[in-house]
Amino acid sequence: MRSFKAAILAGTFAIMAATNVFAADVKIGFIVKQPEEPWFQDEWKFAEQAGKEKGFTVVKIGAEDGEKVQSAIDNLGAQGVQGFIICTPDVKLGPGIVAKAEANGLKLMTVDDRLVDASGNALEDVAHMGISATKIGETVGQAIAEEIKKRGWDMKQVGAIRVSYDSLPTAVDRVEGAIAALKAAGFPAENIYDAPQAKTDTEAALNASTTVLNKHADVKYWIAFGLNDEAVLGAVRASESVGIPASNFIGVGIGGADSAINEFKKADATGFFGTVIISPKRHGYETALNMYEWVANSKEPEKLILTSGALALRGDYEKVRKDLGIE
Ligand code: GLA
């Protein structure tokens, strides 16, 4: 009897040892597609804050293409990481990322950009945190439409730059949300010009927007929207380079990190009229914490969390940030 009890006890301890990971032993990977972008810097910062509070380690890796993603995951596996969060440079890498994670025995969650399969359908089994893209895009479009009316422009004489990155579903949802709101406000669809960016950074957006502006040099008033602040800043820089005054340009971005704030801080207003502030704290801190809970306490994360945004303009961004509890 005694030895039977002892066997059960030993078994129980063995199970506990296998499932109960101590915080200090938890290592979480956090891979991002564009490490130089302030949004991703902030995500990393907040993931590390969660790590500090709970006592786990965050391994940060930047991976700008598919090959780097593959080696980053192997690298995490070799370092004894138990799980990772990724914002992939290409959502179509989805099945490959899932396979690589499994091969390395790593738990997987995604942030910002949701993985898709070969047919373009979201990999719904992979836990994801993203923004409410359509709704946030609508907020962008409404803000622009309101400002057009305030400035007394005739919508028929306004050109719109749709800075696009159509291989990324969240980018499509954001710009289409903006377009829906603009159309609802009476903006003519034929005045919307596509400016496809080769990469999701400011330089690529500047190049794409310059082409549109040169092609329609007769248009006096312009508006711009896109995936993020970088996209809209590229359009604003393009407008400046062709001599469009700030008072003839309304650009509204998405993000609210340093790229936008530094623009608002400029002594003279630019064509960057506003941004919808989204939360790198939720995307960095919360995803890291959720991964930690999964690794340490076997608590599975929610499959889909969509976060919201708040419009901020040059004149009120400090107040909006304060209300959101930023700084
Ligand atoms: C995408 C964009 C980023 C940021 C995030 C927010 O990844 O490329 O700039 O907007 O979405 O989820």
mmCIF file of C-alpha atoms and ligand atoms in Angstrom:
data_model
loop_
_atom_site.group_PDB
_atom_site.id
_atom_site.type_symbol
_atom_site.label_atom_id
_atom_site.label_comp_id
_atom_site.label_asym_id
_atom_site.label_seq_id
_atom_site.Cartn_x
_atom_site.Cartn_y
_atom_site.Cartn_z
ATOM 1 C CA MET A 1 0.000 0.000 0.000
ATOM 2 C CA ARG A 2 2.733 2.396 1.038
ATOM 3 C CA SER A 3 4.736 1.825 -2.102
ATOM 4 C CA PHE A 4 1.543 2.285 -4.152
ATOM 5 C CA LYS A 5 0.972 5.678 -2.505
ATOM 6 C CA ALA A 6 4.598 6.586 -3.025
ATOM 7 C CA ALA A 7 4.307 5.701 -6.686
ATOM 8 C CA ILE A 8 1.254 7.917 -7.073
ATOM 9 C CA LEU A 9 3.052 10.729 -5.235
ATOM 10 C CA ALA A 10 6.125 10.370 -7.406
ATOM 11 C CA GLY A 11 3.946 10.401 -10.479
ATOM 12 C CA THR A 12 2.200 13.540 -9.295
ATOM 13 C CA PHE A 13 5.511 15.289 -8.747
ATOM 14 C CA ALA A 14 6.698 14.236 -12.165
ATOM 15 C CA ILE A 15 3.565 15.726 -13.758
ATOM 16 C CA MET A 16 3.943 18.909 -11.716
ATOM 17 C CA ALA A 17 7.559 19.238 -12.778
ATOM 18 C CA ALA A 18 6.585 18.787 -16.390
ATOM 19 C CA THR A 19 3.778 21.340 -16.409
ATOM 20 C CA ASN A 20 4.763 23.875 -13.801
ATOM 21 C CA VAL A 21 7.412 26.100 -15.289
ATOM 22 C CA PHE A 22 8.952 28.671 -12.986
ATOM 23 C CA ALA A 23 8.783 32.291 -14.161
ATOM 24 C CA ALA A 24 12.559 32.638 -14.185
ATOM 25 C CA ASP A 25 12.776 29.766 -16.679
ATOM 26 C CA VAL A 26 10.312 31.268 -19.106
ATOM 27 C CA LYS A 27 11.763 32.757 -22.264
ATOM 28 C CA ILE A 28 9.539 34.306 -24.879
ATOM 29 C CA GLY A 29 10.524 35.332 -28.391
ATOM 30 C CA PHE A 30 9.169 38.508 -30.006
ATOM 31 C CA ILE A 31 9.829 38.720 -33.750
ATOM 32 C CA VAL A 32 8.888 41.882 -35.681
ATOM 33 C CA LYS A 33 8.998 42.671 -39.383
ATOM 34 C CA GLN A 34 10.316 46.219 -39.108
ATOM 35 C CA PRO A 35 12.433 46.740 -36.011
ATOM 36 C CA GLU A 36 13.313 50.358 -36.876
ATOM 37 C CA GLU A 37 9.639 51.467 -36.900
ATOM 38 C CA PRO A 38 8.637 53.262 -33.673
ATOM 39 C CA TRP A 39 5.460 51.165 -33.361
ATOM 40 C CA PHE A 40 7.524 47.968 -33.138
ATOM 41 C CA GLN A 41 10.089 49.567 -30.817
ATOM 42 C CA ASP A 42 7.190 50.381 -28.518
ATOM 43 C CA GLU A 43 5.756 46.865 -28.761
ATOM 44 C CA TRP A 44 9.120 45.454 -27.728
ATOM 45 C CA LYS A 45 9.431 47.953 -24.901
ATOM 46 C CA PHE A 46 6.070 46.945 -23.441
ATOM 47 C CA ALA A 47 6.761 43.216 -23.903
ATOM 48 C CA GLU A 48 9.949 43.708 -21.894
ATOM 49 C CA GLN A 49 8.005 45.588 -19.253
ATOM 50 C CA ALA A 50 5.731 42.560 -18.858
ATOM 51 C CA GLY A 51 8.815 40.339 -18.643
ATOM 52 C CA LYS A 52 10.309 42.499 -15.922
ATOM 53 C CA GLU A 53 7.108 42.469 -13.903
ATOM 54 C CA LYS A 54 6.555 38.716 -14.157
ATOM 55 C CA GLY A 55 10.201 37.679 -14.222
ATOM 56 C CA PHE A 56 10.434 36.149 -17.689
ATOM 57 C CA THR A 57 12.893 36.921 -20.478
ATOM 58 C CA VAL A 58 11.964 38.441 -23.846
ATOM 59 C CA VAL A 59 14.200 37.625 -26.814
ATOM 60 C CA LYS A 60 13.729 40.300 -29.502
ATOM 61 C CA ILE A 61 14.519 39.546 -33.124
ATOM 62 C CA GLY A 62 13.903 41.659 -36.232
ATOM 63 C CA ALA A 63 13.081 39.638 -39.366
ATOM 64 C CA GLU A 64 12.491 41.591 -42.574
ATOM 65 C CA ASP A 65 11.978 38.645 -44.908
ATOM 66 C CA GLY A 66 10.955 34.982 -45.012
ATOM 67 C CA GLU A 67 14.453 33.603 -44.695
ATOM 68 C CA LYS A 68 15.156 35.686 -41.625
ATOM 69 C CA VAL A 69 11.883 34.510 -40.099
ATOM 70 C CA GLN A 70 12.872 30.876 -40.583
ATOM 71 C CA SER A 71 16.306 31.337 -39.017
ATOM 72 C CA ALA A 72 14.869 33.495 -36.224
ATOM 73 C CA ILE A 73 12.508 30.679 -35.196
ATOM 74 C CA ASP A 74 15.344 28.107 -35.258
ATOM 75 C CA ASN A 75 17.438 30.527 -33.264
ATOM 76 C CA LEU A 76 14.682 30.839 -30.637
ATOM 77 C CA GLY A 77 14.369 27.053 -30.477
ATOM 78 C CA ALA A 78 18.124 26.712 -29.941
ATOM 79 C CA GLN A 79 17.987 29.306 -27.143
ATOM 80 C CA GLY A 80 15.456 27.288 -25.167
ATOM 81 C CA VAL A 81 12.556 29.652 -25.732
ATOM 82 C CA GLN A 82 9.138 28.082 -25.044
ATOM 83 C CA GLY A 83 6.958 30.278 -27.231
ATOM 84 C CA PHE A 84 7.010 33.359 -29.425
ATOM 85 C CA ILE A 85 4.942 36.211 -30.781
ATOM 86 C CA ILE A 86 5.451 37.344 -34.344
ATOM 87 C CA CYS A 87 4.497 40.200 -36.658
ATOM 88 C CA THR A 88 5.544 38.602 -39.922
ATOM 89 C CA PRO A 89 6.999 40.451 -42.921
ATOM 90 C CA ASP A 90 4.630 38.480 -45.160
ATOM 91 C CA VAL A 91 1.343 36.967 -43.983
ATOM 92 C CA LYS A 92 1.522 34.258 -46.681
ATOM 93 C CA LEU A 93 4.410 32.684 -44.760
ATOM 94 C CA GLY A 94 1.639 31.481 -42.414
ATOM 95 C CA PRO A 95 1.755 27.693 -42.872
ATOM 96 C CA GLY A 96 5.581 27.764 -42.969
ATOM 97 C CA ILE A 97 5.733 29.677 -39.692
ATOM 98 C CA VAL A 98 3.298 27.255 -38.042
ATOM 99 C CA ALA A 99 5.388 24.285 -39.242
ATOM 100 C CA LYS A 100 8.660 25.856 -38.072
ATOM 101 C CA ALA A 101 7.193 26.636 -34.660
ATOM 102 C CA GLU A 102 5.964 23.060 -34.319
ATOM 103 C CA ALA A 103 9.309 21.614 -35.443
ATOM 104 C CA ASN A 104 10.987 23.601 -32.675
ATOM 105 C CA GLY A 105 8.306 22.752 -30.113
ATOM 106 C CA LEU A 106 7.373 26.408 -29.691
ATOM 107 C CA LYS A 107 4.014 27.930 -28.861
ATOM 108 C CA LEU A 108 2.954 30.541 -31.399
ATOM 109 C CA MET A 109 0.934 33.741 -31.294
ATOM 110 C CA THR A 110 0.729 36.547 -33.857
ATOM 111 C CA VAL A 111 0.422 40.287 -33.453
ATOM 112 C CA ASP A 112 -0.638 43.067 -35.883
ATOM 113 C CA ASP A 113 -0.565 41.039 -39.119
ATOM 114 C CA ARG A 114 -2.609 37.845 -39.149
ATOM 115 C CA LEU A 115 -1.222 34.760 -40.899
ATOM 116 C CA VAL A 116 -3.067 33.393 -43.924
ATOM 117 C CA ASP A 117 -3.005 30.088 -45.823
ATOM 118 C CA ALA A 118 -2.327 29.572 -49.530
ATOM 119 C CA SER A 119 -5.897 30.668 -50.378
ATOM 120 C CA GLY A 120 -5.595 33.832 -48.328
ATOM 121 C CA ASN A 121 -7.806 32.650 -45.463
ATOM 122 C CA ALA A 122 -6.788 33.613 -41.927
ATOM 123 C CA LEU A 123 -5.175 30.836 -39.868
ATOM 124 C CA GLU A 124 -7.862 30.988 -37.194
ATOM 125 C CA ASP A 125 -6.188 28.435 -34.927
ATOM 126 C CA VAL A 126 -3.276 30.742 -34.262
ATOM 127 C CA ALA A 127 -4.058 33.208 -31.470
ATOM 128 C CA HIS A 128 -3.894 36.736 -32.801
ATOM 129 C CA MET A 129 -4.065 40.321 -31.574
ATOM 130 C CA GLY A 130 -4.681 42.974 -34.205
ATOM 131 C CA ILE A 131 -6.452 46.308 -34.558
ATOM 132 C CA SER A 132 -10.104 46.775 -35.573
ATOM 133 C CA ALA A 133 -8.844 47.710 -39.008
ATOM 134 C CA THR A 134 -12.078 48.631 -40.815
ATOM 135 C CA LYS A 135 -13.422 50.664 -37.927
ATOM 136 C CA ILE A 136 -10.167 52.522 -37.443
ATOM 137 C CA GLY A 137 -10.011 53.173 -41.191
ATOM 138 C CA GLU A 138 -13.514 54.633 -41.003
ATOM 139 C CA THR A 139 -12.382 56.973 -38.237
ATOM 140 C CA VAL A 140 -9.582 58.149 -40.544
ATOM 141 C CA GLY A 141 -12.029 58.757 -43.404
ATOM 142 C CA GLN A 142 -14.516 60.600 -41.190
ATOM 143 C CA ALA A 143 -11.812 62.865 -39.778
ATOM 144 C CA ILE A 144 -10.633 63.754 -43.284
ATOM 145 C CA ALA A 145 -14.194 64.353 -44.555
ATOM 146 C CA GLU A 146 -14.945 66.650 -41.636
ATOM 147 C CA GLU A 147 -11.807 68.674 -42.239
ATOM 148 C CA ILE A 148 -12.542 68.960 -45.979
ATOM 149 C CA LYS A 149 -15.889 70.480 -45.058
ATOM 150 C CA LYS A 150 -14.325 72.789 -42.472
ATOM 151 C CA ARG A 151 -11.875 74.091 -45.031
ATOM 152 C CA GLY A 152 -14.747 74.642 -47.439
ATOM 153 C CA TRP A 153 -13.228 72.600 -50.287
ATOM 154 C CA ASP A 154 -15.397 71.336 -53.107
ATOM 155 C CA MET A 155 -14.964 67.529 -52.918
ATOM 156 C CA LYS A 156 -15.029 67.304 -56.709
ATOM 157 C CA GLN A 157 -11.777 69.233 -56.763
ATOM 158 C CA VAL A 158 -9.978 67.101 -54.193
ATOM 159 C CA GLY A 159 -7.652 64.228 -55.051
ATOM 160 C CA ALA A 160 -7.145 61.321 -52.652
ATOM 161 C CA ILE A 161 -3.953 59.288 -52.310
ATOM 162 C CA ARG A 162 -4.718 55.733 -51.264
ATOM 163 C CA VAL A 163 -1.266 54.633 -50.086
ATOM 164 C CA SER A 164 -1.710 50.903 -50.452
ATOM 165 C CA TYR A 165 -0.091 47.625 -49.550
ATOM 166 C CA ASP A 166 -2.743 45.230 -50.792
ATOM 167 C CA SER A 167 -0.920 41.978 -49.987
ATOM 168 C CA LEU A 168 -1.613 42.689 -46.314
ATOM 169 C CA PRO A 169 -5.289 42.182 -45.339
ATOM 170 C CA THR A 170 -5.207 44.632 -42.421
ATOM 171 C CA ALA A 171 -3.834 47.285 -44.796
ATOM 172 C CA VAL A 172 -6.698 46.697 -47.232
ATOM 173 C CA ASP A 173 -9.280 46.839 -44.435
ATOM 174 C CA ARG A 174 -7.836 50.102 -43.122
ATOM 175 C CA VAL A 175 -7.831 51.954 -46.461
ATOM 176 C CA GLU A 176 -11.180 50.510 -47.514
ATOM 177 C CA GLY A 177 -12.656 51.651 -44.197
ATOM 178 C CA ALA A 178 -11.373 55.154 -44.910
ATOM 179 C CA ILE A 179 -12.801 55.067 -48.442
ATOM 180 C CA ALA A 180 -16.213 53.874 -47.221
ATOM 181 C CA ALA A 181 -16.433 56.791 -44.782
ATOM 182 C CA LEU A 182 -15.274 59.290 -47.400
ATOM 183 C CA LYS A 183 -17.816 58.039 -49.935
ATOM 184 C CA ALA A 184 -20.557 58.196 -47.320
ATOM 185 C CA ALA A 185 -19.607 61.840 -46.831
ATOM 186 C CA GLY A 186 -19.949 62.458 -50.571
ATOM 187 C CA PHE A 187 -16.363 62.058 -51.753
ATOM 188 C CA PRO A 188 -16.245 61.058 -55.450
ATOM 189 C CA ALA A 189 -14.759 57.570 -55.909
ATOM 190 C CA GLU A 190 -13.141 58.540 -59.219
ATOM 191 C CA ASN A 191 -10.885 61.039 -57.422
ATOM 192 C CA ILE A 192 -9.197 58.300 -55.393
ATOM 193 C CA TYR A 193 -5.807 57.277 -56.783
ATOM 194 C CA ASP A 194 -3.934 54.170 -55.765
ATOM 195 C CA ALA A 195 -0.303 54.614 -54.647
ATOM 196 C CA PRO A 196 1.026 51.078 -54.108
ATOM 197 C CA GLN A 197 4.061 51.037 -51.840
ATOM 198 C CA ALA A 198 6.772 48.416 -52.340
ATOM 199 C CA LYS A 199 7.461 48.275 -48.590
ATOM 200 C CA THR A 200 5.556 49.568 -45.601
ATOM 201 C CA ASP A 201 7.884 52.442 -44.802
ATOM 202 C CA THR A 202 7.903 56.198 -45.367
ATOM 203 C CA GLU A 203 10.337 56.138 -48.256
ATOM 204 C CA ALA A 204 8.292 53.639 -50.252
ATOM 205 C CA ALA A 205 5.132 55.681 -49.569
ATOM 206 C CA LEU A 206 6.912 58.858 -50.683
ATOM 207 C CA ASN A 207 7.908 57.255 -53.980
ATOM 208 C CA ALA A 208 4.446 55.837 -54.632
ATOM 209 C CA SER A 209 2.719 59.124 -53.758
ATOM 210 C CA THR A 210 5.089 61.230 -55.880
ATOM 211 C CA THR A 211 4.026 59.248 -58.947
ATOM 212 C CA VAL A 212 0.347 59.974 -58.236
ATOM 213 C CA LEU A 213 0.924 63.683 -57.598
ATOM 214 C CA ASN A 214 2.973 64.092 -60.779
ATOM 215 C CA LYS A 215 0.324 62.326 -62.813
ATOM 216 C CA HIS A 216 -2.392 64.672 -61.530
ATOM 217 C CA ALA A 217 -0.447 67.904 -61.329
ATOM 218 C CA ASP A 218 -3.596 69.934 -62.066
ATOM 219 C CA VAL A 219 -5.306 68.928 -58.799
ATOM 220 C CA LYS A 220 -5.082 71.634 -56.133
ATOM 221 C CA TYR A 221 -6.355 69.969 -52.960
ATOM 222 C CA TRP A 222 -5.220 66.584 -51.682
ATOM 223 C CA ILE A 223 -6.001 64.097 -48.946
ATOM 224 C CA ALA A 224 -4.095 60.926 -47.994
ATOM 225 C CA PHE A 225 -4.612 57.783 -45.948
ATOM 226 C CA GLY A 226 -2.870 54.421 -45.680
ATOM 227 C CA LEU A 227 -1.782 51.529 -43.484
ATOM 228 C CA ASN A 228 -0.008 53.559 -40.840
ATOM 229 C CA ASP A 229 1.598 56.900 -39.977
ATOM 230 C CA GLU A 230 4.651 56.068 -42.093
ATOM 231 C CA ALA A 231 2.470 55.647 -45.207
ATOM 232 C CA VAL A 232 0.745 58.993 -44.694
ATOM 233 C CA LEU A 233 4.006 60.750 -43.789
ATOM 234 C CA GLY A 234 5.418 59.517 -47.099
ATOM 235 C CA ALA A 235 2.463 61.107 -48.917
ATOM 236 C CA VAL A 236 2.945 64.332 -46.945
ATOM 237 C CA ARG A 237 6.679 64.448 -47.819
ATOM 238 C CA ALA A 238 5.757 63.852 -51.477
ATOM 239 C CA SER A 239 3.292 66.758 -51.409
ATOM 240 C CA GLU A 240 5.978 69.016 -49.963
ATOM 241 C CA SER A 241 8.477 67.980 -52.603
ATOM 242 C CA VAL A 242 6.093 69.001 -55.396
ATOM 243 C CA GLY A 243 5.247 72.294 -53.677
ATOM 244 C CA ILE A 244 1.737 71.665 -52.354
ATOM 245 C CA PRO A 245 1.188 73.940 -49.321
ATOM 246 C CA ALA A 246 0.237 72.296 -46.010
ATOM 247 C CA SER A 247 -3.070 74.164 -46.057
ATOM 248 C CA ASN A 248 -4.025 72.251 -49.243
ATOM 249 C CA PHE A 249 -3.290 68.815 -47.825
ATOM 250 C CA ILE A 250 -5.040 66.627 -45.233
ATOM 251 C CA GLY A 251 -3.324 63.392 -44.244
ATOM 252 C CA VAL A 252 -4.518 61.201 -41.390
ATOM 253 C CA GLY A 253 -2.433 58.237 -40.269
ATOM 254 C CA ILE A 254 -2.785 55.287 -37.933
ATOM 255 C CA GLY A 255 -0.368 54.613 -35.083
ATOM 256 C CA GLY A 256 0.409 57.589 -32.881
ATOM 257 C CA ALA A 257 3.963 56.574 -32.014
ATOM 258 C CA ASP A 258 6.994 58.874 -32.341
ATOM 259 C CA SER A 259 6.667 59.199 -36.131
ATOM 260 C CA ALA A 260 3.375 61.054 -35.648
ATOM 261 C CA ILE A 261 4.210 62.864 -32.436
ATOM 262 C CA ASN A 262 7.442 64.332 -33.859
ATOM 263 C CA GLU A 263 5.433 65.619 -36.799
ATOM 264 C CA PHE A 264 2.899 67.297 -34.486
ATOM 265 C CA LYS A 265 5.752 68.903 -32.555
ATOM 266 C CA LYS A 266 7.043 70.770 -35.598
ATOM 267 C CA ALA A 267 6.638 74.541 -35.225
ATOM 268 C CA ASP A 268 4.672 74.833 -38.463
ATOM 269 C CA ALA A 269 1.739 72.577 -39.227
ATOM 270 C CA THR A 270 2.385 70.129 -42.079
ATOM 271 C CA GLY A 271 -0.076 68.197 -44.220
ATOM 272 C CA PHE A 272 -0.063 65.527 -41.517
ATOM 273 C CA PHE A 273 -3.350 66.546 -39.963
ATOM 274 C CA GLY A 274 -3.979 63.705 -37.524
ATOM 275 C CA THR A 275 -3.549 60.092 -36.537
ATOM 276 C CA VAL A 276 -5.655 57.384 -34.945
ATOM 277 C CA ILE A 277 -3.669 56.386 -31.872
ATOM 278 C CA ILE A 278 -3.552 52.639 -31.338
ATOM 279 C CA SER A 279 -2.046 50.824 -28.368
ATOM 280 C CA PRO A 280 1.469 49.336 -28.551
ATOM 281 C CA LYS A 281 1.070 48.635 -24.849
ATOM 282 C CA ARG A 282 -1.800 46.223 -25.435
ATOM 283 C CA HIS A 283 -0.058 44.679 -28.440
ATOM 284 C CA GLY A 284 3.317 44.300 -26.679
ATOM 285 C CA TYR A 285 2.544 43.896 -22.994
ATOM 286 C CA GLU A 286 -0.631 41.887 -23.309
ATOM 287 C CA THR A 287 0.572 39.450 -25.968
ATOM 288 C CA ALA A 288 3.761 38.788 -23.982
ATOM 289 C CA LEU A 289 1.759 38.290 -20.812
ATOM 290 C CA ASN A 290 -0.687 35.979 -22.587
ATOM 291 C CA MET A 291 2.196 33.904 -23.944
ATOM 292 C CA TYR A 292 3.732 33.764 -20.484
ATOM 293 C CA GLU A 293 0.448 32.526 -19.004
ATOM 294 C CA TRP A 294 0.268 29.875 -21.707
ATOM 295 C CA VAL A 295 3.823 28.663 -21.104
ATOM 296 C CA ALA A 296 3.877 28.916 -17.310
ATOM 297 C CA ASN A 297 0.287 28.110 -16.408
ATOM 298 C CA SER A 298 -1.067 26.315 -19.485
ATOM 299 C CA LYS A 299 -3.659 29.074 -19.864
ATOM 300 C CA GLU A 300 -4.455 29.239 -23.557
ATOM 301 C CA PRO A 301 -4.766 32.720 -25.067
ATOM 302 C CA GLU A 302 -7.954 33.982 -26.700
ATOM 303 C CA LYS A 303 -7.962 33.209 -30.423
ATOM 304 C CA LEU A 304 -8.726 36.735 -31.578
ATOM 305 C CA ILE A 305 -8.420 40.087 -29.864
ATOM 306 C CA LEU A 306 -9.043 43.305 -31.806
ATOM 307 C CA THR A 307 -7.992 46.573 -30.225
ATOM 308 C CA SER A 308 -9.455 50.026 -30.808
ATOM 309 C CA GLY A 309 -8.058 53.462 -31.603
ATOM 310 C CA ALA A 310 -8.667 57.114 -30.784
ATOM 311 C CA LEU A 311 -8.374 60.043 -33.166
ATOM 312 C CA ALA A 312 -5.767 62.670 -32.281
ATOM 313 C CA LEU A 313 -5.106 65.924 -34.120
ATOM 314 C CA ARG A 314 -2.187 68.298 -33.994
ATOM 315 C CA GLY A 315 -4.104 70.487 -31.564
ATOM 316 C CA ASP A 316 -5.320 67.837 -29.116
ATOM 317 C CA TYR A 317 -2.900 64.915 -29.275
ATOM 318 C CA GLU A 318 -1.457 65.650 -25.828
ATOM 319 C CA LYS A 319 -4.887 65.490 -24.251
ATOM 320 C CA VAL A 320 -5.871 62.338 -26.192
ATOM 321 C CA ARG A 321 -2.648 60.639 -25.087
ATOM 322 C CA LYS A 322 -3.286 61.647 -21.501
ATOM 323 C CA ASP A 323 -6.833 60.304 -21.643
ATOM 324 C CA LEU A 324 -5.493 57.026 -23.017
ATOM 325 C CA GLY A 325 -2.957 56.862 -20.192
ATOM 326 C CA ILE A 326 0.059 57.304 -22.446
ATOM 327 C CA GLU A 327 2.836 59.287 -20.662
HETATM 328 C C1 GLA B 1 0.842 46.703 -39.166
HETATM 329 C C2 GLA B 1 1.599 47.944 -39.573
HETATM 330 C C3 GLA B 1 2.193 48.637 -38.356
HETATM 331 C C4 GLA B 1 1.129 48.855 -37.296
HETATM 332 C C5 GLA B 1 0.482 47.556 -36.922
HETATM 333 C C6 GLA B 1 -0.637 47.749 -35.908
HETATM 334 O O1 GLA B 1 1.759 45.714 -38.783
HETATM 335 O O2 GLA B 1 2.631 47.634 -40.498
HETATM 336 O O3 GLA B 1 2.743 49.865 -38.723
HETATM 337 O O4 GLA B 1 0.157 49.726 -37.791
HETATM 338 O O5 GLA B 1 -0.063 46.939 -38.097
HETATM 339 O O6 GLA B 1 -1.321 46.562 -35.648
#
